Amino acid sequence: MTPWLGLVVLLGTWSLGDWGAEACTCSPSHPQDAFCNSDIVIRAKVVGKKLVKDGPFGTLVYTIKQMKMYRGFTKMPHVQYIYTEASESLCGLKLEVNKYQYLLTGRVYDGKMYTGLCNFVERWDQLTLSQRKGLNYRYHLGCNCKIKSCYYLPCFVSSKNECLWTDMLSNFGYPGYQSRHYACIRQKGGYCSWYRGWAPSDKSIINATDP
């Protein structure tokens, strides 16, 4: 068993994978939590892959071209390969080669980056402008805040460093408005609260400010 499998339940977040994959269960997590709890967060393009004999179903090794690193400079300043289980039932991740740029998050073990369906992985062109700004600086500012999940009403924050995350009430576990447009950031007075900032809807402006 490869090391990252032990993180399946602990580091659950939305990803590109099939939620119905047998034996792969992921707890929802806001992208900010995924960012703060990951060793590595990068933007990259997959340029190759191979299957190696490791674990019960093998391990997929993706060769990537790293475009930008957002987190992990001290852990692994440059990532060339990422590792994932070959089987989706073990939360293995399937990525397209030479097709898309991806936002990839994962953990580092023995000098290797491991990722899977329970990590936050998304096509770069599917991220909102607010999420891209979050990767650049907003999520980092909120790593000392706590995002508290609300599955059933009533829900309340219990301390000043909490933001109440209610996407699950209306989106049935899928990424909702808070996930796509908000970051939980500490404000004046030490209180954490949701912050969006200004997000232009003009696509040409979004492209011009693309991080």
Coordinates of C-alpha atoms in Angstrom, one line a residue:
M1 CA 0.0 0.0 0.0
T2 CA 1.4 3.4 -0.9
P3 CA 1.7 6.0 1.9
W4 CA -1.0 8.4 0.8
L5 CA -3.8 5.8 1.2
G6 CA -3.9 6.5 4.9
L7 CA -5.0 10.0 4.1
V8 CA -8.2 9.1 2.2
V9 CA -10.6 9.9 5.0
L10 CA -8.5 12.7 6.6
L11 CA -7.9 14.8 3.5
G12 CA -11.2 14.4 1.6
T13 CA -12.1 17.1 -0.8
W14 CA -13.8 17.5 -4.2
S15 CA -11.9 16.3 -7.2
L16 CA -12.3 15.3 -10.8
G17 CA -12.9 11.7 -9.9
D18 CA -16.1 9.7 -9.8
W19 CA -17.8 10.1 -6.4
G20 CA -19.3 6.7 -6.8
A21 CA -16.0 4.8 -7.1
E22 CA -16.5 1.7 -4.9
A23 CA -14.4 1.7 -1.7
C24 CA -13.3 5.3 -2.3
T25 CA -15.1 7.6 0.2
C26 CA -14.1 11.3 0.5
S27 CA -15.3 13.8 3.0
P28 CA -16.1 17.2 1.5
S29 CA -13.5 20.0 2.2
H30 CA -13.4 23.6 1.2
P31 CA -10.6 24.4 -1.3
Q32 CA -8.9 26.6 1.4
D33 CA -8.7 23.7 3.8
A34 CA -7.3 21.5 0.9
F35 CA -4.7 24.2 0.3
C36 CA -3.7 24.6 3.9
N37 CA -3.6 20.9 4.6
S38 CA -1.5 20.0 1.6
D39 CA 2.3 19.7 1.4
I40 CA 2.3 20.7 -2.2
V41 CA 0.0 22.9 -4.3
I42 CA 0.9 23.4 -7.9
R43 CA -0.4 24.3 -11.4
A44 CA 0.9 21.8 -13.9
K45 CA 0.3 20.0 -17.2
V46 CA 0.6 16.2 -17.5
V47 CA 3.0 15.3 -20.3
G48 CA 3.3 11.5 -19.7
K49 CA 2.3 8.6 -17.6
K50 CA 3.4 5.0 -16.8
L51 CA 2.1 2.1 -14.7
V52 CA 4.6 0.6 -12.2
K53 CA 4.3 -2.5 -10.1
D54 CA 3.7 -1.2 -6.6
G55 CA 0.8 -2.0 -4.4
P56 CA -2.1 -4.4 -5.0
F57 CA -3.1 -2.8 -8.3
G58 CA 0.0 -0.9 -9.3
T59 CA 0.8 2.8 -9.1
L60 CA 0.4 5.4 -11.9
V61 CA 3.3 7.8 -12.2
Y62 CA 2.5 11.0 -14.1
T63 CA 5.2 13.1 -15.6
I64 CA 4.3 16.8 -15.3
K65 CA 5.5 20.2 -16.4
Q66 CA 5.2 22.4 -13.4
M67 CA 3.9 25.9 -14.3
K68 CA 3.7 27.4 -10.9
M69 CA 4.0 26.5 -7.2
Y70 CA 1.6 27.9 -4.6
R71 CA 2.6 25.9 -1.6
G72 CA 5.5 23.5 -0.8
F73 CA 8.6 25.5 -1.5
T74 CA 10.5 24.1 1.4
K75 CA 9.1 20.5 0.9
M76 CA 9.8 20.1 -2.8
P77 CA 10.5 23.2 -4.8
H78 CA 10.1 21.5 -8.1
V79 CA 7.8 18.6 -8.9
Q80 CA 8.5 16.4 -12.0
Y81 CA 6.5 13.3 -11.1
I82 CA 3.2 12.7 -9.1
Y83 CA 2.1 9.3 -7.8
T84 CA -1.4 7.9 -7.4
E85 CA -3.0 4.5 -7.1
A86 CA -3.8 2.8 -10.5
S87 CA -7.3 1.8 -9.3
E88 CA -10.1 4.3 -8.9
S89 CA -11.6 2.1 -6.2
L90 CA -8.5 2.9 -4.1
C91 CA -8.9 6.6 -5.0
G92 CA -6.5 6.6 -7.8
L93 CA -6.6 9.7 -10.0
K94 CA -7.0 9.7 -13.8
L95 CA -5.5 12.7 -15.6
E96 CA -5.4 13.5 -19.3
V97 CA -2.0 13.7 -20.9
N98 CA -1.0 16.7 -23.0
K99 CA -4.5 18.1 -22.8
Y100 CA -5.2 20.3 -19.8
Q101 CA -3.4 22.3 -17.1
Y102 CA -4.4 21.1 -13.6
L103 CA -4.4 22.5 -10.1
L104 CA -2.8 19.6 -8.1
T105 CA -2.6 19.2 -4.3
G106 CA -0.9 16.3 -2.5
R107 CA 1.4 15.1 0.2
V108 CA 5.1 14.4 0.2
Y109 CA 6.6 11.0 1.3
D110 CA 10.2 10.0 0.7
G111 CA 10.7 12.8 -1.7
K112 CA 7.7 11.9 -3.8
M113 CA 4.4 13.7 -4.3
Y114 CA 1.3 11.5 -3.8
T115 CA -2.3 12.5 -4.7
G116 CA -5.6 10.9 -5.4
L117 CA -9.4 11.4 -5.7
C118 CA -9.6 12.7 -2.1
N119 CA -7.2 15.5 -2.8
F120 CA -8.3 18.8 -4.4
V121 CA -7.5 18.4 -8.1
E122 CA -9.2 20.4 -10.8
R123 CA -8.7 21.5 -14.3
W124 CA -7.3 25.0 -14.2
D125 CA -9.8 26.4 -16.7
Q126 CA -12.6 25.2 -14.4
L127 CA -11.4 27.2 -11.4
T128 CA -13.1 30.5 -10.6
L129 CA -11.2 33.8 -10.4
S130 CA -11.8 33.9 -6.7
Q131 CA -10.2 30.4 -6.4
R132 CA -7.2 31.5 -8.4
K133 CA -6.8 34.5 -6.2
G134 CA -7.2 32.2 -3.2
L135 CA -4.3 30.1 -4.4
N136 CA -2.1 33.2 -4.8
Y137 CA -2.6 34.7 -1.4
R138 CA -6.0 34.6 0.2
Y139 CA -6.1 30.9 1.3
H140 CA -2.6 31.3 2.9
L141 CA -4.0 34.2 4.9
G142 CA -6.7 32.0 6.2
C143 CA -4.8 28.9 7.3
N144 CA -5.1 29.9 10.9
C145 CA -8.9 30.1 10.6
K146 CA -11.2 27.1 10.8
I147 CA -13.9 26.3 8.3
K148 CA -16.7 24.5 10.1
S149 CA -18.9 22.3 8.0
C150 CA -22.7 22.6 8.3
Y151 CA -24.7 19.5 7.1
Y152 CA -27.9 20.1 9.0
L153 CA -29.6 23.1 10.5
P154 CA -29.2 24.7 13.0
C155 CA -25.5 25.4 12.7
F156 CA -23.4 27.8 14.7
V157 CA -19.8 28.9 15.0
S158 CA -18.3 28.2 18.4
S159 CA -15.3 30.5 18.3
K160 CA -14.1 33.7 16.7
N161 CA -11.7 31.8 14.4
E162 CA -14.5 29.8 12.6
C163 CA -16.4 30.4 9.4
L164 CA -19.6 28.5 8.9
W165 CA -19.5 26.5 5.6
T166 CA -23.1 25.8 4.4
D167 CA -22.6 24.6 0.8
M168 CA -23.7 21.1 1.8
L169 CA -27.2 22.3 2.7
S170 CA -28.0 23.3 -0.9
N171 CA -25.5 21.5 -3.1
F172 CA -25.7 17.9 -1.7
G173 CA -21.9 17.6 -1.2
Y174 CA -20.9 19.2 -4.4
P175 CA -18.9 22.5 -4.7
G176 CA -21.1 25.4 -3.9
Y177 CA -21.0 29.2 -3.8
Q178 CA -18.7 29.5 -0.8
S179 CA -16.3 26.9 -2.2
R180 CA -16.1 28.7 -5.6
H181 CA -16.1 32.3 -4.5
Y182 CA -15.1 32.8 -0.9
A183 CA -12.1 32.5 1.4
C184 CA -12.2 32.4 5.2
I185 CA -9.8 35.1 6.4
R186 CA -8.9 36.7 9.8
Q187 CA -10.2 40.2 10.0
K188 CA -9.6 43.1 12.3
G189 CA -10.3 42.2 15.9
G190 CA -9.1 38.6 15.4
Y191 CA -12.4 37.3 14.0
C192 CA -12.4 35.1 10.9
S193 CA -15.1 35.7 8.3
W194 CA -15.9 34.9 4.7
Y195 CA -14.2 37.2 2.2
R196 CA -14.8 37.4 -1.5
G197 CA -13.4 40.7 -2.8
W198 CA -14.1 42.0 -6.2
A199 CA -14.6 39.4 -8.9
P200 CA -15.1 40.8 -12.5
S201 CA -17.4 38.9 -14.7
D202 CA -15.8 40.1 -18.0
K203 CA -13.8 37.1 -19.3
S204 CA -11.2 39.3 -20.9
I205 CA -10.5 40.9 -17.5
I206 CA -10.2 37.4 -15.9
N207 CA -7.7 36.4 -18.6
A208 CA -5.7 39.6 -18.0
T209 CA -5.5 38.9 -14.3
D210 CA -4.9 35.2 -14.6
P211 CA -2.3 34.3 -11.9

